[in-house]
């Protein structure tokens, strides 16, 4: 698009209620979206070649993986693999070389966690999330019977975000404190709201217990997990501003937020985004699509599919907040597809077939 048109689209996006609310909530979703956009921008600037820009994309994704447990190290490996397949065969070894440093940093972090805490990844909360997927739809008496029979640990009767004292009481781990205040203290010294120290060393142990319990419940009652999936899938497409963390800020623009939420629930909104995702796949598969565009489309569509799949399969409650992280990417796709349709109607070939000079 011409720069004035692109600038207008960007200004419209940053003026939407979701952007305003998440921009003023100092947590991870806005930063995660920025990193995803930054990676997409770097892929575009690389023009399908292997240079400092593609290295920048890999580093942006590595930062995202280190920041957000929603993006497992496998996400980075898949992104590197797809990008390497898209570049010319002669550049594939150079693409892997550009990815070596960021991938090594993330793998070392994951291996450190595996060695010290018993999980491979960047967060020990996956067991808690999977357990909640079962307990939200499985009735309490059934869980109590499984605890009484010894199939489940008593921890399955507790809320998945309980304070450390509760887990220390139930699990009674033999190991003692680590001598590190950030790991040993059960509460924060300065907290305006929630004073629980979620960095306590007992949480990885509790997560393993939750994961074991979740697997047992899943084997016995698979339909409970399917009911949770149906709920989380619906929740994922709910308006991204319907989140309890945003309520204090949402109050001040509630009129605008309500109108935007009606728009997000509309068939038009959801149809445009679905068409964008489908159209992006079709355009990316065309032989005459440039490597630059194929790389952007593959990355954007892949990030959206990954976020939806992981967010729906392992999280119960904040699914729509996860979707905010790919909001900009979901809008890039229909805009791009619309541009391609216009070009096709005018008989114009796409630009950007040649990669940028090597560096």
Coordinates of C-alpha atoms in Angstrom, one line a residue, residues 75-301:
X75 CA 7.2 -22.6 18.2
X76 CA 10.6 -21.1 17.6
X77 CA 11.9 -24.3 16.0
X78 CA 8.9 -24.5 13.7
X79 CA 9.2 -20.8 12.6
X80 CA 12.9 -21.4 11.8
X81 CA 12.1 -24.5 9.9
X82 CA 9.4 -22.9 7.8
X83 CA 11.5 -19.8 7.0
X84 CA 14.4 -22.0 6.0
X85 CA 12.2 -24.0 3.6
X86 CA 10.9 -20.8 2.0
X87 CA 14.3 -19.3 1.3
X88 CA 16.2 -20.5 -1.8
X89 CA 17.8 -23.9 -1.4
X90 CA 21.3 -22.4 -1.6
X91 CA 20.5 -20.1 1.3
X92 CA 19.1 -22.7 3.7
X93 CA 22.4 -23.4 5.5
X94 CA 22.9 -19.7 6.0
X95 CA 19.3 -19.4 7.4
X96 CA 20.1 -22.1 10.0
X97 CA 23.3 -20.3 10.8
X98 CA 21.4 -17.1 11.5
X99 CA 19.0 -19.0 13.8
X100 CA 21.7 -20.8 15.7
X101 CA 22.3 -18.2 18.4
X102 CA 18.7 -17.5 19.4
X103 CA 17.7 -21.1 19.2
X104 CA 20.7 -22.1 21.4
X105 CA 19.8 -19.5 24.0
X106 CA 16.2 -20.8 24.2
X107 CA 17.2 -24.5 24.2
X108 CA 19.7 -23.9 27.0
X109 CA 17.0 -22.1 29.0
X110 CA 14.6 -25.0 28.5
X111 CA 17.3 -27.6 29.4
X112 CA 18.2 -25.7 32.5
X113 CA 14.6 -25.8 33.6
X114 CA 14.4 -29.5 32.8
X115 CA 17.5 -30.2 34.9
X116 CA 16.6 -28.0 37.9
X117 CA 12.8 -28.2 37.9
X118 CA 11.8 -31.2 35.8
X119 CA 10.0 -29.5 32.9
X120 CA 11.2 -28.7 29.4
X121 CA 10.1 -25.2 28.5
X122 CA 9.9 -21.8 30.0
X123 CA 7.1 -22.2 32.5
X124 CA 6.0 -24.9 35.1
X125 CA 2.3 -23.9 34.9
X126 CA 1.2 -26.3 32.2
X127 CA 0.1 -29.0 34.7
X128 CA -2.1 -26.4 36.5
X129 CA -3.7 -25.4 33.2
X130 CA -4.4 -29.0 32.1
X131 CA -5.8 -29.8 35.5
X132 CA -8.2 -26.9 35.4
X133 CA -9.4 -28.0 32.0
X134 CA -10.7 -31.2 33.7
X135 CA -12.0 -29.8 37.0
X136 CA -14.0 -27.0 35.4
X137 CA -16.4 -29.5 33.8
X138 CA -16.0 -32.6 36.0
X139 CA -18.4 -32.4 38.9
X140 CA -16.9 -32.0 42.4
X141 CA -18.4 -35.3 43.9
X142 CA -16.6 -37.3 41.2
X143 CA -13.3 -35.6 42.0
X144 CA -13.8 -36.2 45.7
X145 CA -14.5 -39.9 45.1
X146 CA -11.3 -40.2 43.1
X147 CA -9.4 -38.6 45.9
X148 CA -10.9 -40.9 48.5
X149 CA -10.1 -43.9 46.4
X150 CA -6.5 -42.8 46.1
X151 CA -6.6 -42.2 42.3
X152 CA -6.0 -38.5 42.8
X153 CA -3.9 -36.6 45.2
X154 CA -5.7 -34.3 47.6
X155 CA -4.2 -31.4 45.7
X156 CA -6.9 -32.0 43.0
X157 CA -9.5 -30.5 45.5
X158 CA -7.6 -27.2 45.6
X159 CA -7.7 -24.3 43.3
X160 CA -4.9 -24.4 40.7
X161 CA -3.6 -21.0 41.8
X162 CA -3.5 -21.6 45.5
X163 CA -0.8 -20.0 47.7
X164 CA 2.4 -21.9 48.5
X165 CA 1.3 -22.6 52.1
X166 CA -1.5 -24.8 50.8
X167 CA 0.8 -26.9 48.6
X168 CA 3.4 -27.2 51.3
X169 CA 0.7 -28.5 53.7
X170 CA -0.7 -31.0 51.3
X171 CA 2.4 -32.2 49.5
X172 CA 4.8 -32.1 52.4
X173 CA 7.9 -32.1 50.2
X174 CA 11.1 -33.4 51.9
X175 CA 13.2 -30.7 50.3
X176 CA 13.7 -27.4 52.2
X177 CA 14.1 -23.8 51.2
X178 CA 16.7 -22.9 48.7
X179 CA 18.3 -20.0 50.5
X180 CA 17.0 -17.6 47.8
X181 CA 14.4 -15.2 49.1
X182 CA 12.6 -14.9 45.7
X183 CA 12.1 -18.7 45.8
X184 CA 11.6 -19.2 49.6
X185 CA 9.2 -16.4 50.5
X186 CA 5.5 -17.4 50.3
X187 CA 4.4 -13.8 49.9
X188 CA 5.6 -10.6 48.2
X189 CA 6.9 -7.9 50.4
X190 CA 5.3 -5.1 48.4
X191 CA 2.0 -5.9 46.7
X192 CA -1.0 -3.6 46.0
X193 CA -3.4 -6.5 45.2
X194 CA -2.3 -10.2 45.1
X195 CA 0.5 -10.8 47.6
X196 CA 1.1 -14.5 46.7
X197 CA 4.7 -15.3 45.5
X198 CA 4.1 -17.4 42.4
X199 CA 7.9 -17.9 42.1
X200 CA 8.0 -20.2 45.1
X201 CA 9.9 -23.4 44.6
X202 CA 6.9 -25.6 45.5
X203 CA 5.0 -24.6 42.3
X204 CA 6.9 -26.9 39.9
X205 CA 6.2 -29.8 42.3
X206 CA 2.5 -28.9 42.5
X207 CA 2.4 -28.6 38.7
X208 CA 3.7 -32.2 38.3
X209 CA 1.0 -33.4 40.7
X210 CA -1.7 -31.5 38.9
X211 CA -0.5 -32.9 35.5
X212 CA -0.6 -36.5 36.9
X213 CA -4.1 -36.0 38.2
X214 CA -5.2 -34.4 35.0
X215 CA -4.0 -37.4 33.0
X216 CA -5.9 -39.8 35.3
X217 CA -9.1 -37.8 35.0
X218 CA -8.7 -37.6 31.2
X219 CA -8.4 -41.3 30.9
X220 CA -11.5 -41.9 33.0
X221 CA -13.6 -39.0 31.8
X222 CA -12.5 -37.8 28.3
X223 CA -15.9 -36.2 27.6
X224 CA -15.2 -33.7 30.4
X225 CA -12.1 -32.5 28.5
X226 CA -14.2 -32.3 25.3
X227 CA -16.8 -30.1 27.1
X228 CA -14.0 -27.8 28.3
X229 CA -12.7 -27.6 24.7
X230 CA -16.1 -26.5 23.5
X231 CA -16.2 -23.8 26.1
X232 CA -12.6 -22.6 25.5
X233 CA -13.1 -22.5 21.7
X234 CA -16.1 -20.2 22.2
X235 CA -14.2 -18.1 24.8
X236 CA -11.3 -17.7 22.4
X237 CA -13.5 -15.8 19.9
X238 CA -15.1 -13.6 22.6
X239 CA -14.1 -9.8 22.4
X240 CA -10.6 -9.4 23.7
X241 CA -11.7 -6.5 26.0
X242 CA -13.9 -8.8 28.1
X243 CA -11.2 -9.6 30.6
X244 CA -11.3 -9.0 34.3
X245 CA -7.8 -7.5 34.3
X246 CA -9.0 -4.7 32.0
X247 CA -12.1 -3.7 34.0
X248 CA -10.6 -0.7 35.9
X249 CA -9.5 0.9 32.6
X250 CA -12.5 -0.3 30.6
X251 CA -14.8 1.6 32.8
X252 CA -13.6 5.0 31.5
X253 CA -14.3 4.0 27.8
X254 CA -17.1 1.6 28.4
X255 CA -19.3 3.1 25.7
X256 CA -16.7 2.7 23.0
X257 CA -15.7 -0.7 24.4
X258 CA -19.3 -2.0 24.2
X259 CA -19.7 -0.8 20.6
X260 CA -16.4 -2.5 19.7
X261 CA -17.5 -5.7 21.4
X262 CA -20.7 -5.8 19.4
X263 CA -18.6 -5.4 16.3
X264 CA -16.3 -8.3 17.4
X265 CA -19.3 -10.5 17.9
X266 CA -20.7 -9.7 14.5
X267 CA -20.8 -12.2 11.6
X268 CA -19.0 -9.6 9.4
X269 CA -16.0 -9.4 11.7
X270 CA -15.6 -13.1 12.1
X271 CA -16.2 -13.8 8.4
X272 CA -13.5 -11.2 7.4
X273 CA -11.0 -12.8 9.7
X274 CA -11.8 -16.3 8.6
X275 CA -11.6 -15.3 4.9
X276 CA -8.3 -13.6 5.6
X277 CA -6.8 -16.8 7.1
X278 CA -8.1 -19.0 4.4
X279 CA -7.1 -16.5 1.6
X280 CA -3.6 -16.2 3.1
X281 CA -3.2 -20.0 2.8
X282 CA -4.3 -19.9 -0.8
X283 CA -2.1 -17.0 -1.8
X284 CA 0.9 -18.5 0.0
X285 CA 0.5 -21.8 -1.9
X286 CA 0.5 -20.0 -5.3
X287 CA 3.7 -20.7 -7.2
X288 CA 4.0 -17.1 -8.4
X289 CA 3.8 -15.6 -4.9
X290 CA 7.1 -14.0 -3.9
X291 CA 9.2 -15.5 -1.2
X292 CA 8.9 -12.3 0.8
X293 CA 5.1 -12.5 0.8
X294 CA 5.0 -16.3 1.3
X295 CA 7.3 -15.9 4.4
X296 CA 5.0 -13.2 5.9
X297 CA 1.8 -15.1 5.2
X298 CA 3.2 -18.4 6.5
X299 CA 4.5 -16.7 9.7
X300 CA 1.3 -14.8 10.4
X301 CA -1.0 -17.7 9.7

